[in-house]
mmCIF file with all atom_site columns, C-alpha atoms in Angstrom:
data_model
loop_
_atom_site.group_PDB
_atom_site.id
_atom_site.type_symbol
_atom_site.label_atom_id
_atom_site.label_alt_id
_atom_site.label_comp_id
_atom_site.label_asym_id
_atom_site.label_entity_id
_atom_site.label_seq_id
_atom_site.pdbx_PDB_ins_code
_atom_site.Cartn_x
_atom_site.Cartn_y
_atom_site.Cartn_z
_atom_site.occupancy
_atom_site.B_iso_or_equiv
_atom_site.pdbx_formal_charge
_atom_site.auth_seq_id
_atom_site.auth_comp_id
_atom_site.auth_asym_id
_atom_site.auth_atom_id
_atom_site.pdbx_PDB_model_num
ATOM 1   C CA . MET A 1 1   ? 22.336  -2.475  23.452 1.00 86.00 ? 38  MET A CA 1
ATOM 2   C CA . LEU A 1 2   ? 22.020  -0.646  26.933 1.00 89.00 ? 39  LEU A CA 1
ATOM 3   C CA . VAL A 1 3   ? 22.385  -4.179  28.719 1.00 92.00 ? 40  VAL A CA 1
ATOM 4   C CA . GLU A 1 4   ? 25.749  -4.473  26.818 1.00 94.00 ? 41  GLU A CA 1
ATOM 5   C CA . ILE A 1 5   ? 26.954  -0.979  27.776 1.00 94.00 ? 42  ILE A CA 1
ATOM 6   C CA . LEU A 1 6   ? 25.953  -1.968  31.495 1.00 94.00 ? 43  LEU A CA 1
ATOM 7   C CA . HIS A 1 7   ? 28.001  -5.074  31.096 1.00 93.00 ? 44  HIS A CA 1
ATOM 8   C CA . ASN A 1 8   ? 30.822  -4.018  28.887 1.00 93.00 ? 45  ASN A CA 1
ATOM 9   C CA . GLU A 1 9   ? 31.675  -0.699  30.020 1.00 93.00 ? 46  GLU A CA 1
ATOM 10  C CA . TYR A 1 10  ? 30.547  -0.685  33.705 1.00 93.00 ? 47  TYR A CA 1
ATOM 11  C CA . GLY A 1 11  ? 31.194  -4.387  34.707 1.00 95.00 ? 48  GLY A CA 1
ATOM 12  C CA . VAL A 1 12  ? 27.670  -5.202  35.744 1.00 95.00 ? 49  VAL A CA 1
ATOM 13  C CA . PRO A 1 13  ? 27.069  -8.899  35.380 1.00 96.00 ? 50  PRO A CA 1
ATOM 14  C CA . HIS A 1 14  ? 24.985  -9.595  32.171 1.00 94.00 ? 51  HIS A CA 1
ATOM 15  C CA . GLU A 1 15  ? 22.092  -11.232 34.130 1.00 95.00 ? 52  GLU A CA 1
ATOM 16  C CA . VAL A 1 16  ? 22.010  -8.453  36.568 1.00 96.00 ? 53  VAL A CA 1
ATOM 17  C CA . ALA A 1 17  ? 22.184  -5.697  33.736 1.00 96.00 ? 54  ALA A CA 1
ATOM 18  C CA . THR A 1 18  ? 19.269  -7.387  31.974 1.00 96.00 ? 55  THR A CA 1
ATOM 19  C CA . GLU A 1 19  ? 17.010  -7.378  35.026 1.00 97.00 ? 56  GLU A CA 1
ATOM 20  C CA . SER A 1 20  ? 18.189  -3.719  35.956 1.00 97.00 ? 57  SER A CA 1
ATOM 21  C CA . GLY A 1 21  ? 17.224  -2.577  32.375 1.00 96.00 ? 58  GLY A CA 1
ATOM 22  C CA . ALA A 1 22  ? 13.933  -4.431  32.449 1.00 96.00 ? 59  ALA A CA 1
ATOM 23  C CA . ASN A 1 23  ? 13.030  -3.033  35.824 1.00 97.00 ? 60  ASN A CA 1
ATOM 24  C CA . PHE A 1 24  ? 13.970  0.520   34.759 1.00 97.00 ? 61  PHE A CA 1
ATOM 25  C CA . LEU A 1 25  ? 11.779  0.206   31.605 1.00 96.00 ? 62  LEU A CA 1
ATOM 26  C CA . ARG A 1 26  ? 8.835   -1.079  33.534 1.00 97.00 ? 63  ARG A CA 1
ATOM 27  C CA . ALA A 1 27  ? 9.131   1.964   35.991 1.00 97.00 ? 64  ALA A CA 1
ATOM 28  C CA . PHE A 1 28  ? 9.638   4.541   33.323 1.00 96.00 ? 65  PHE A CA 1
ATOM 29  C CA . ARG A 1 29  ? 6.530   3.370   31.349 1.00 94.00 ? 66  ARG A CA 1
ATOM 30  C CA . ALA A 1 30  ? 4.503   3.319   34.491 1.00 95.00 ? 67  ALA A CA 1
ATOM 31  C CA . ARG A 1 31  ? 5.702   6.941   35.361 1.00 95.00 ? 68  ARG A CA 1
ATOM 32  C CA . PRO A 1 32  ? 7.583   8.768   32.730 1.00 95.00 ? 69  PRO A CA 1
ATOM 33  C CA . ASP A 1 33  ? 7.824   11.899  34.768 1.00 96.00 ? 70  ASP A CA 1
ATOM 34  C CA . ASP A 1 34  ? 7.747   13.299  38.205 1.00 96.00 ? 71  ASP A CA 1
ATOM 35  C CA . GLU A 1 35  ? 7.598   17.158  38.461 1.00 94.00 ? 72  GLU A CA 1
ATOM 36  C CA . THR A 1 36  ? 9.333   17.057  41.768 1.00 96.00 ? 73  THR A CA 1
ATOM 37  C CA . TYR A 1 37  ? 12.518  16.316  39.874 1.00 97.00 ? 74  TYR A CA 1
ATOM 38  C CA . ALA A 1 38  ? 14.107  18.132  37.138 1.00 96.00 ? 75  ALA A CA 1
ATOM 39  C CA . ILE A 1 39  ? 13.207  16.425  33.785 1.00 94.00 ? 76  ILE A CA 1
ATOM 40  C CA . HIS A 1 40  ? 16.612  14.955  33.225 1.00 91.00 ? 77  HIS A CA 1
ATOM 41  C CA . GLU A 1 41  ? 16.962  13.920  36.996 1.00 97.00 ? 78  GLU A CA 1
ATOM 42  C CA . TRP A 1 42  ? 13.879  11.646  37.025 1.00 97.00 ? 79  TRP A CA 1
ATOM 43  C CA . PRO A 1 43  ? 15.256  8.877   34.758 1.00 97.00 ? 80  PRO A CA 1
ATOM 44  C CA . ALA A 1 44  ? 18.522  8.834   36.752 1.00 97.00 ? 81  ALA A CA 1
ATOM 45  C CA . HIS A 1 45  ? 16.397  8.534   39.939 1.00 97.00 ? 82  HIS A CA 1
ATOM 46  C CA . LEU A 1 46  ? 14.561  5.489   38.599 1.00 98.00 ? 83  LEU A CA 1
ATOM 47  C CA . TRP A 1 47  ? 17.844  3.994   37.515 1.00 97.00 ? 84  TRP A CA 1
ATOM 48  C CA . ARG A 1 48  ? 19.293  4.481   40.996 1.00 97.00 ? 85  ARG A CA 1
ATOM 49  C CA . ASN A 1 49  ? 16.338  2.421   42.381 1.00 97.00 ? 86  ASN A CA 1
ATOM 50  C CA . CYS A 1 50  ? 16.740  -0.265  39.777 1.00 97.00 ? 87  CYS A CA 1
ATOM 51  C CA . LEU A 1 51  ? 20.429  -0.863  39.953 1.00 97.00 ? 88  LEU A CA 1
ATOM 52  C CA . PRO A 1 52  ? 21.998  -2.960  42.690 1.00 96.00 ? 89  PRO A CA 1
ATOM 53  C CA . LYS A 1 53  ? 23.485  -0.852  45.581 1.00 95.00 ? 90  LYS A CA 1
ATOM 54  C CA . ASN A 1 54  ? 26.937  -1.238  44.441 1.00 95.00 ? 91  ASN A CA 1
ATOM 55  C CA . TYR A 1 55  ? 26.321  0.134   40.933 1.00 95.00 ? 92  TYR A CA 1
ATOM 56  C CA . ARG A 1 56  ? 24.030  2.998   41.904 1.00 96.00 ? 93  ARG A CA 1
ATOM 57  C CA . HIS A 1 57  ? 26.822  5.441   41.494 1.00 96.00 ? 94  HIS A CA 1
ATOM 58  C CA . ILE A 1 58  ? 26.752  4.938   37.699 1.00 97.00 ? 95  ILE A CA 1
ATOM 59  C CA . ALA A 1 59  ? 22.992  5.798   37.561 1.00 97.00 ? 96  ALA A CA 1
ATOM 60  C CA . LYS A 1 60  ? 23.533  9.295   36.147 1.00 96.00 ? 97  LYS A CA 1
ATOM 61  C CA . ASN A 1 61  ? 25.887  8.090   33.483 1.00 96.00 ? 98  ASN A CA 1
ATOM 62  C CA . ILE A 1 62  ? 23.615  5.105   32.565 1.00 97.00 ? 99  ILE A CA 1
ATOM 63  C CA . SER A 1 63  ? 20.520  7.512   32.384 1.00 97.00 ? 100 SER A CA 1
ATOM 64  C CA . ALA A 1 64  ? 22.441  9.720   30.008 1.00 96.00 ? 101 ALA A CA 1
ATOM 65  C CA . GLU A 1 65  ? 23.279  6.682   27.797 1.00 95.00 ? 102 GLU A CA 1
ATOM 66  C CA . TRP A 1 66  ? 19.737  5.625   27.816 1.00 96.00 ? 103 TRP A CA 1
ATOM 67  C CA . LEU A 1 67  ? 18.392  9.039   26.815 1.00 95.00 ? 104 LEU A CA 1
ATOM 68  C CA . LYS A 1 68  ? 20.853  9.143   23.916 1.00 94.00 ? 105 LYS A CA 1
ATOM 69  C CA . LEU A 1 69  ? 19.879  5.829   22.575 1.00 94.00 ? 106 LEU A CA 1
ATOM 70  C CA . ARG A 1 70  ? 16.001  6.447   23.196 1.00 94.00 ? 107 ARG A CA 1
ATOM 71  C CA . PHE A 1 71  ? 16.067  9.520   21.055 1.00 94.00 ? 108 PHE A CA 1
ATOM 72  C CA . LYS A 1 72  ? 18.301  7.805   18.435 1.00 94.00 ? 109 LYS A CA 1
ATOM 73  C CA . TYR A 1 73  ? 15.737  4.996   18.420 1.00 93.00 ? 110 TYR A CA 1
ATOM 74  C CA . LEU A 1 74  ? 12.735  7.341   18.136 1.00 93.00 ? 111 LEU A CA 1
ATOM 75  C CA . ALA A 1 75  ? 14.258  9.747   15.524 1.00 95.00 ? 112 ALA A CA 1
ATOM 76  C CA . LEU A 1 76  ? 12.392  10.020  12.320 1.00 95.00 ? 113 LEU A CA 1
ATOM 77  C CA . THR A 1 77  ? 13.948  8.351   9.331  1.00 95.00 ? 114 THR A CA 1
ATOM 78  C CA . ALA A 1 78  ? 14.491  10.007  5.912  1.00 97.00 ? 115 ALA A CA 1
ATOM 79  C CA . ASP A 1 79  ? 11.538  8.410   4.262  1.00 96.00 ? 116 ASP A CA 1
ATOM 80  C CA . VAL A 1 80  ? 9.128   9.389   7.088  1.00 95.00 ? 117 VAL A CA 1
ATOM 81  C CA . ILE A 1 81  ? 10.372  12.928  6.971  1.00 96.00 ? 118 ILE A CA 1
ATOM 82  C CA . HIS A 1 82  ? 9.902   13.029  3.226  1.00 96.00 ? 119 HIS A CA 1
ATOM 83  C CA . LEU A 1 83  ? 6.351   11.631  3.763  1.00 95.00 ? 120 LEU A CA 1
ATOM 84  C CA . LEU A 1 84  ? 5.439   14.339  6.262  1.00 94.00 ? 121 LEU A CA 1
ATOM 85  C CA . GLU A 1 85  ? 6.858   16.991  4.006  1.00 94.00 ? 122 GLU A CA 1
ATOM 86  C CA . SER A 1 86  ? 4.909   15.662  1.092  1.00 92.00 ? 123 SER A CA 1
ATOM 87  C CA . LEU A 1 87  ? 1.601   15.222  3.066  1.00 91.00 ? 124 LEU A CA 1
ATOM 88  C CA . ARG A 1 88  ? 1.795   18.844  4.183  1.00 89.00 ? 125 ARG A CA 1
ATOM 89  C CA . GLU A 1 89  ? 1.557   20.107  0.546  1.00 87.00 ? 126 GLU A CA 1
ATOM 90  C CA . ASP A 1 90  ? -2.004  18.758  0.440  1.00 87.00 ? 127 ASP A CA 1
ATOM 91  C CA . TYR A 1 91  ? -3.225  18.116  4.011  1.00 90.00 ? 128 TYR A CA 1
ATOM 92  C CA . LEU A 1 92  ? -3.259  19.663  7.441  1.00 91.00 ? 129 LEU A CA 1
ATOM 93  C CA . LEU A 1 93  ? -1.365  17.561  9.802  1.00 93.00 ? 130 LEU A CA 1
ATOM 94  C CA . GLY A 1 94  ? -2.072  17.146  13.560 1.00 94.00 ? 131 GLY A CA 1
ATOM 95  C CA . LEU A 1 95  ? -0.171  15.288  16.239 1.00 95.00 ? 132 LEU A CA 1
ATOM 96  C CA . ILE A 1 96  ? -1.944  13.950  19.362 1.00 95.00 ? 133 ILE A CA 1
ATOM 97  C CA . THR A 1 97  ? -0.030  12.161  22.077 1.00 95.00 ? 134 THR A CA 1
ATOM 98  C CA . ASN A 1 98  ? -0.913  10.758  25.531 1.00 95.00 ? 135 ASN A CA 1
ATOM 99  C CA . GLY A 1 99  ? 1.426   11.199  28.504 1.00 94.00 ? 136 GLY A CA 1
ATOM 100 C CA . PRO A 1 100 ? 2.738   13.819  30.966 1.00 96.00 ? 137 PRO A CA 1
ATOM 101 C CA . SER A 1 101 ? 3.276   17.279  29.608 1.00 97.00 ? 138 SER A CA 1
ATOM 102 C CA . ARG A 1 102 ? 6.992   17.658  30.359 1.00 96.00 ? 139 ARG A CA 1
ATOM 103 C CA . ALA A 1 103 ? 8.018   14.198  29.158 1.00 95.00 ? 140 ALA A CA 1
ATOM 104 C CA . GLN A 1 104 ? 6.083   14.437  25.960 1.00 95.00 ? 141 GLN A CA 1
ATOM 105 C CA . TRP A 1 105 ? 7.257   17.916  25.052 1.00 96.00 ? 142 TRP A CA 1
ATOM 106 C CA . GLN A 1 106 ? 10.800  16.874  25.724 1.00 95.00 ? 143 GLN A CA 1
ATOM 107 C CA . LYS A 1 107 ? 10.355  14.081  23.234 1.00 94.00 ? 144 LYS A CA 1
ATOM 108 C CA . ILE A 1 108 ? 8.659   16.421  20.665 1.00 96.00 ? 145 ILE A CA 1
ATOM 109 C CA . GLU A 1 109 ? 11.274  19.028  21.017 1.00 96.00 ? 146 GLU A CA 1
ATOM 110 C CA . LYS A 1 110 ? 14.280  16.604  20.827 1.00 95.00 ? 147 LYS A CA 1
ATOM 111 C CA . LEU A 1 111 ? 13.021  14.923  17.809 1.00 95.00 ? 148 LEU A CA 1
ATOM 112 C CA . GLY A 1 112 ? 12.222  18.256  16.169 1.00 96.00 ? 149 GLY A CA 1
ATOM 113 C CA . LEU A 1 113 ? 8.641   17.329  15.430 1.00 95.00 ? 150 LEU A CA 1
ATOM 114 C CA . ARG A 1 114 ? 6.833   20.578  15.664 1.00 95.00 ? 151 ARG A CA 1
ATOM 115 C CA . LYS A 1 115 ? 7.839   21.848  12.137 1.00 95.00 ? 152 LYS A CA 1
ATOM 116 C CA . TYR A 1 116 ? 6.079   18.899  10.612 1.00 94.00 ? 153 TYR A CA 1
ATOM 117 C CA . PHE A 1 117 ? 2.505   19.520  12.207 1.00 94.00 ? 154 PHE A CA 1
ATOM 118 C CA . ASP A 1 118 ? 0.060   22.149  12.085 1.00 93.00 ? 155 ASP A CA 1
ATOM 119 C CA . CYS A 1 119 ? -1.055  21.516  15.636 1.00 94.00 ? 156 CYS A CA 1
ATOM 120 C CA . VAL A 1 120 ? 0.479   19.390  18.470 1.00 95.00 ? 157 VAL A CA 1
ATOM 121 C CA . LEU A 1 121 ? -1.757  18.116  21.505 1.00 96.00 ? 158 LEU A CA 1
ATOM 122 C CA . VAL A 1 122 ? -0.418  16.657  24.549 1.00 97.00 ? 159 VAL A CA 1
ATOM 123 C CA . SER A 1 123 ? -2.852  14.938  26.876 1.00 97.00 ? 160 SER A CA 1
ATOM 124 C CA . GLY A 1 124 ? -0.904  16.132  29.972 1.00 96.00 ? 161 GLY A CA 1
ATOM 125 C CA . ASP A 1 125 ? -1.930  19.647  29.051 1.00 97.00 ? 162 ASP A CA 1
ATOM 126 C CA . LEU A 1 126 ? -5.553  18.833  28.701 1.00 98.00 ? 163 LEU A CA 1
ATOM 127 C CA . PRO A 1 127 ? -8.493  17.359  30.749 1.00 97.00 ? 164 PRO A CA 1
ATOM 128 C CA . TRP A 1 128 ? -8.578  14.373  28.214 1.00 97.00 ? 165 TRP A CA 1
ATOM 129 C CA . GLU A 1 129 ? -6.385  11.598  26.710 1.00 96.00 ? 166 GLU A CA 1
ATOM 130 C CA . LYS A 1 130 ? -6.803  9.200   23.813 1.00 96.00 ? 167 LYS A CA 1
ATOM 131 C CA . PRO A 1 131 ? -9.394  7.441   23.300 1.00 96.00 ? 168 PRO A CA 1
ATOM 132 C CA . ASP A 1 132 ? -11.653 10.294  24.800 1.00 97.00 ? 169 ASP A CA 1
ATOM 133 C CA . GLN A 1 133 ? -13.254 11.725  21.662 1.00 96.00 ? 170 GLN A CA 1
ATOM 134 C CA . ASN A 1 134 ? -12.838 15.346  22.964 1.00 97.00 ? 171 ASN A CA 1
ATOM 135 C CA . ILE A 1 135 ? -9.108  15.250  22.280 1.00 96.00 ? 172 ILE A CA 1
ATOM 136 C CA . PHE A 1 136 ? -9.771  14.327  18.785 1.00 95.00 ? 173 PHE A CA 1
ATOM 137 C CA . LEU A 1 137 ? -12.437 16.995  18.464 1.00 95.00 ? 174 LEU A CA 1
ATOM 138 C CA . GLU A 1 138 ? -10.081 19.520  19.866 1.00 95.00 ? 175 GLU A CA 1
ATOM 139 C CA . ALA A 1 139 ? -7.481  18.839  17.245 1.00 94.00 ? 176 ALA A CA 1
ATOM 140 C CA . CYS A 1 140 ? -10.196 19.249  14.613 1.00 93.00 ? 177 CYS A CA 1
ATOM 141 C CA . LYS A 1 141 ? -11.021 22.446  16.243 1.00 93.00 ? 178 LYS A CA 1
ATOM 142 C CA . LEU A 1 142 ? -7.541  23.793  16.122 1.00 93.00 ? 179 LEU A CA 1
ATOM 143 C CA . LEU A 1 143 ? -7.118  22.673  12.568 1.00 91.00 ? 180 LEU A CA 1
ATOM 144 C CA . SER A 1 144 ? -10.395 24.372  11.612 1.00 90.00 ? 181 SER A CA 1
ATOM 145 C CA . VAL A 1 145 ? -11.601 21.113  10.232 1.00 90.00 ? 182 VAL A CA 1
ATOM 146 C CA . GLU A 1 146 ? -14.796 19.139  10.748 1.00 91.00 ? 183 GLU A CA 1
ATOM 147 C CA . ALA A 1 147 ? -14.451 15.782  12.288 1.00 93.00 ? 184 ALA A CA 1
ATOM 148 C CA . ARG A 1 148 ? -16.001 14.165  9.283  1.00 91.00 ? 185 ARG A CA 1
ATOM 149 C CA . HIS A 1 149 ? -13.190 15.493  7.333  1.00 90.00 ? 186 HIS A CA 1
ATOM 150 C CA . CYS A 1 150 ? -10.386 14.103  9.505  1.00 92.00 ? 187 CYS A CA 1
ATOM 151 C CA . ILE A 1 151 ? -8.505  10.927  9.451  1.00 93.00 ? 188 ILE A CA 1
ATOM 152 C CA . MET A 1 152 ? -6.694  9.387   12.350 1.00 94.00 ? 189 MET A CA 1
ATOM 153 C CA . VAL A 1 153 ? -3.528  7.331   11.829 1.00 95.00 ? 190 VAL A CA 1
ATOM 154 C CA . GLY A 1 154 ? -2.165  5.348   14.920 1.00 94.00 ? 191 GLY A CA 1
ATOM 155 C CA . ASP A 1 155 ? -0.635  2.154   15.912 1.00 93.00 ? 192 ASP A CA 1
ATOM 156 C CA . LYS A 1 156 ? -2.837  1.457   19.008 1.00 93.00 ? 193 LYS A CA 1
ATOM 157 C CA . LEU A 1 157 ? -6.420  0.029   18.567 1.00 95.00 ? 194 LEU A CA 1
ATOM 158 C CA . GLU A 1 158 ? -7.557  0.850   22.028 1.00 94.00 ? 195 GLU A CA 1
ATOM 159 C CA . THR A 1 159 ? -6.518  4.398   22.038 1.00 94.00 ? 196 THR A CA 1
ATOM 160 C CA . ASP A 1 160 ? -5.976  5.745   18.524 1.00 95.00 ? 197 ASP A CA 1
ATOM 161 C CA . ILE A 1 161 ? -8.409  3.844   16.371 1.00 95.00 ? 198 ILE A CA 1
ATOM 162 C CA . GLN A 1 162 ? -11.105 3.294   19.070 1.00 95.00 ? 199 GLN A CA 1
ATOM 163 C CA . GLY A 1 163 ? -10.961 7.020   19.803 1.00 95.00 ? 200 GLY A CA 1
ATOM 164 C CA . GLY A 1 164 ? -11.146 8.074   16.092 1.00 95.00 ? 201 GLY A CA 1
ATOM 165 C CA . LYS A 1 165 ? -14.266 5.869   15.772 1.00 95.00 ? 202 LYS A CA 1
ATOM 166 C CA . GLN A 1 166 ? -15.788 7.476   18.781 1.00 95.00 ? 203 GLN A CA 1
ATOM 167 C CA . ALA A 1 167 ? -15.124 10.762  17.605 1.00 95.00 ? 204 ALA A CA 1
ATOM 168 C CA . ASP A 1 168 ? -16.819 9.946   14.198 1.00 95.00 ? 205 ASP A CA 1
ATOM 169 C CA . LEU A 1 169 ? -13.861 10.912  12.109 1.00 95.00 ? 206 LEU A CA 1
ATOM 170 C CA . LEU A 1 170 ? -13.891 10.334  8.312  1.00 92.00 ? 207 LEU A CA 1
ATOM 171 C CA . SER A 1 171 ? -11.539 7.300   8.505  1.00 92.00 ? 208 SER A CA 1
ATOM 172 C CA . THR A 1 172 ? -9.169  5.541   10.697 1.00 94.00 ? 209 THR A CA 1
ATOM 173 C CA . VAL A 1 173 ? -5.794  3.996   9.518  1.00 94.00 ? 210 VAL A CA 1
ATOM 174 C CA . TRP A 1 174 ? -3.951  1.505   11.738 1.00 95.00 ? 211 TRP A CA 1
ATOM 175 C CA . ILE A 1 175 ? -0.338  0.465   11.611 1.00 93.00 ? 212 ILE A CA 1
ATOM 176 C CA . PRO A 1 176 ? 0.008   -2.552  13.926 1.00 93.00 ? 213 PRO A CA 1
ATOM 177 C CA . LEU A 1 177 ? 3.209   -2.653  16.054 1.00 87.00 ? 214 LEU A CA 1
ATOM 178 C CA . HIS A 1 178 ? 3.613   -6.339  14.936 1.00 80.00 ? 215 HIS A CA 1
ATOM 179 C CA . LYS A 1 179 ? 2.654   -7.781  11.535 1.00 74.00 ? 216 LYS A CA 1
ATOM 180 C CA . ASP A 1 180 ? 0.927   -10.894 13.248 1.00 67.00 ? 217 ASP A CA 1
ATOM 181 C CA . ASP A 1 181 ? -1.432  -8.682  15.072 1.00 73.00 ? 218 ASP A CA 1
ATOM 182 C CA . SER A 1 182 ? -2.988  -6.957  11.829 1.00 75.00 ? 219 SER A CA 1
ATOM 183 C CA . GLU A 1 183 ? -6.257  -8.753  12.117 1.00 79.00 ? 220 GLU A CA 1
ATOM 184 C CA . SER A 1 184 ? -8.980  -6.544  13.230 1.00 85.00 ? 221 SER A CA 1
ATOM 185 C CA . ASP A 1 185 ? -12.196 -5.145  11.825 1.00 84.00 ? 222 ASP A CA 1
ATOM 186 C CA . LEU A 1 186 ? -12.097 -1.907  13.854 1.00 92.00 ? 223 LEU A CA 1
ATOM 187 C CA . PRO A 1 187 ? -10.035 0.328   11.635 1.00 94.00 ? 224 PRO A CA 1
ATOM 188 C CA . ASP A 1 188 ? -11.121 1.287   8.138  1.00 93.00 ? 225 ASP A CA 1
ATOM 189 C CA . PHE A 1 189 ? -7.759  0.609   6.796  1.00 93.00 ? 226 PHE A CA 1
ATOM 190 C CA . THR A 1 190 ? -4.525  -1.447  8.042  1.00 94.00 ? 227 THR A CA 1
ATOM 191 C CA . ILE A 1 191 ? -1.249  -0.752  6.577  1.00 94.00 ? 228 ILE A CA 1
ATOM 192 C CA . GLN A 1 192 ? 2.098   -2.280  7.616  1.00 93.00 ? 229 GLN A CA 1
ATOM 193 C CA . ASN A 1 193 ? 4.303   0.852   7.331  1.00 93.00 ? 230 ASN A CA 1
ATOM 194 C CA . VAL A 1 194 ? 3.524   4.536   7.596  1.00 93.00 ? 231 VAL A CA 1
ATOM 195 C CA . THR A 1 195 ? 5.158   5.281   4.143  1.00 94.00 ? 232 THR A CA 1
ATOM 196 C CA . GLU A 1 196 ? 2.064   3.138   2.764  1.00 95.00 ? 233 GLU A CA 1
ATOM 197 C CA . LEU A 1 197 ? -0.203  5.977   3.938  1.00 94.00 ? 234 LEU A CA 1
ATOM 198 C CA . PRO A 1 198 ? -0.604  7.937   0.786  1.00 92.00 ? 235 PRO A CA 1
ATOM 199 C CA . ASP A 1 199 ? -2.278  4.712   -0.693 1.00 91.00 ? 236 ASP A CA 1
ATOM 200 C CA . VAL A 1 200 ? -5.302  5.120   1.538  1.00 89.00 ? 237 VAL A CA 1
ATOM 201 C CA . LEU A 1 201 ? -5.615  8.908   1.643  1.00 87.00 ? 238 LEU A CA 1
ATOM 202 C CA . PRO A 1 202 ? -8.643  10.745  -0.041 1.00 74.00 ? 239 PRO A CA 1
ATOM 203 C CA . ASN A 1 203 ? -6.712  11.432  -3.248 1.00 66.00 ? 240 ASN A CA 1
ATOM 204 C CA . SER A 1 204 ? -6.385  7.862   -4.001 1.00 46.00 ? 241 SER A CA 1
ATOM 205 C CA . PRO A 1 205 ? -8.637  5.461   -5.675 1.00 41.00 ? 242 PRO A CA 1
ATOM 206 C CA . LYS A 1 206 ? -9.249  3.661   -2.509 1.00 40.00 ? 243 LYS A CA 1
ATOM 207 C CA . LEU A 1 207 ? -10.959 6.649   -0.601 1.00 39.00 ? 244 LEU A CA 1
ATOM 208 C CA . LYS A 1 208 ? -12.329 9.580   -2.506 1.00 36.00 ? 245 LYS A CA 1
ATOM 209 C CA . ARG A 1 209 ? -11.998 13.024  -1.274 1.00 35.00 ? 246 ARG A CA 1
ATOM 210 C CA . SER A 1 210 ? -15.200 14.218  0.405  1.00 36.00 ? 247 SER A CA 1
ATOM 211 C CA . ALA A 1 211 ? -13.979 17.747  1.046  1.00 36.00 ? 248 ALA A CA 1
ATOM 212 C CA . SER A 1 212 ? -11.479 20.219  -0.053 1.00 34.00 ? 249 SER A CA 1
ATOM 213 C CA . LYS A 1 213 ? -9.974  20.548  3.474  1.00 43.00 ? 250 LYS A CA 1
ATOM 214 C CA . ILE A 1 214 ? -8.705  17.300  5.109  1.00 47.00 ? 251 ILE A CA 1
ATOM 215 C CA . ALA A 1 215 ? -6.737  16.790  8.193  1.00 51.00 ? 252 ALA A CA 1
ATOM 216 C CA . VAL A 1 216 ? -4.512  13.883  9.177  1.00 53.00 ? 253 VAL A CA 1
ATOM 217 C CA . CYS A 1 217 ? -3.840  13.236  12.861 1.00 50.00 ? 254 CYS A CA 1
#
């Protein structure tokens, strides 16, 4: 969609728009924040570097368009909101995310995530990141739950699931980003959509409750 905005609204040739967008995403993923810039200025700086010289004057506008689309894409859907609200009736919920502090907290605040979780951990605020077991154990500590009573839910085998295993959590639940990538023996459970999570939680026949206090991260 951003390529079409570049092409249709700013006259950037389609091929150039595609290449510029790809270069920006690659640069942003490699470095989502730089504290020498204001949080909203860093993406604009990256766009200036990724656009051809004769289009760099639109970097600020394109950055604003990108941020708007990004948070629209990341926003929780109604069914996920309902799931989180339902889970909090029976479970403690924690959120663990890797990344620079400012960039991750901007995302958390923009998406209004805090109210759905009992603790939120950002690796940029800590000496560890997933899959280091210490970040999982820190979440357990903040939730006042033993690791053996905590379940890790995530979409990345190498960070979420591997880290949950190393922390010796009760269980790990994997949600593959792509259906054709769902073959792995590492997680205890694999589901295709987060809304399927209640099917594998401790109050279901598939996983009996082992304690009265359970946390889901």
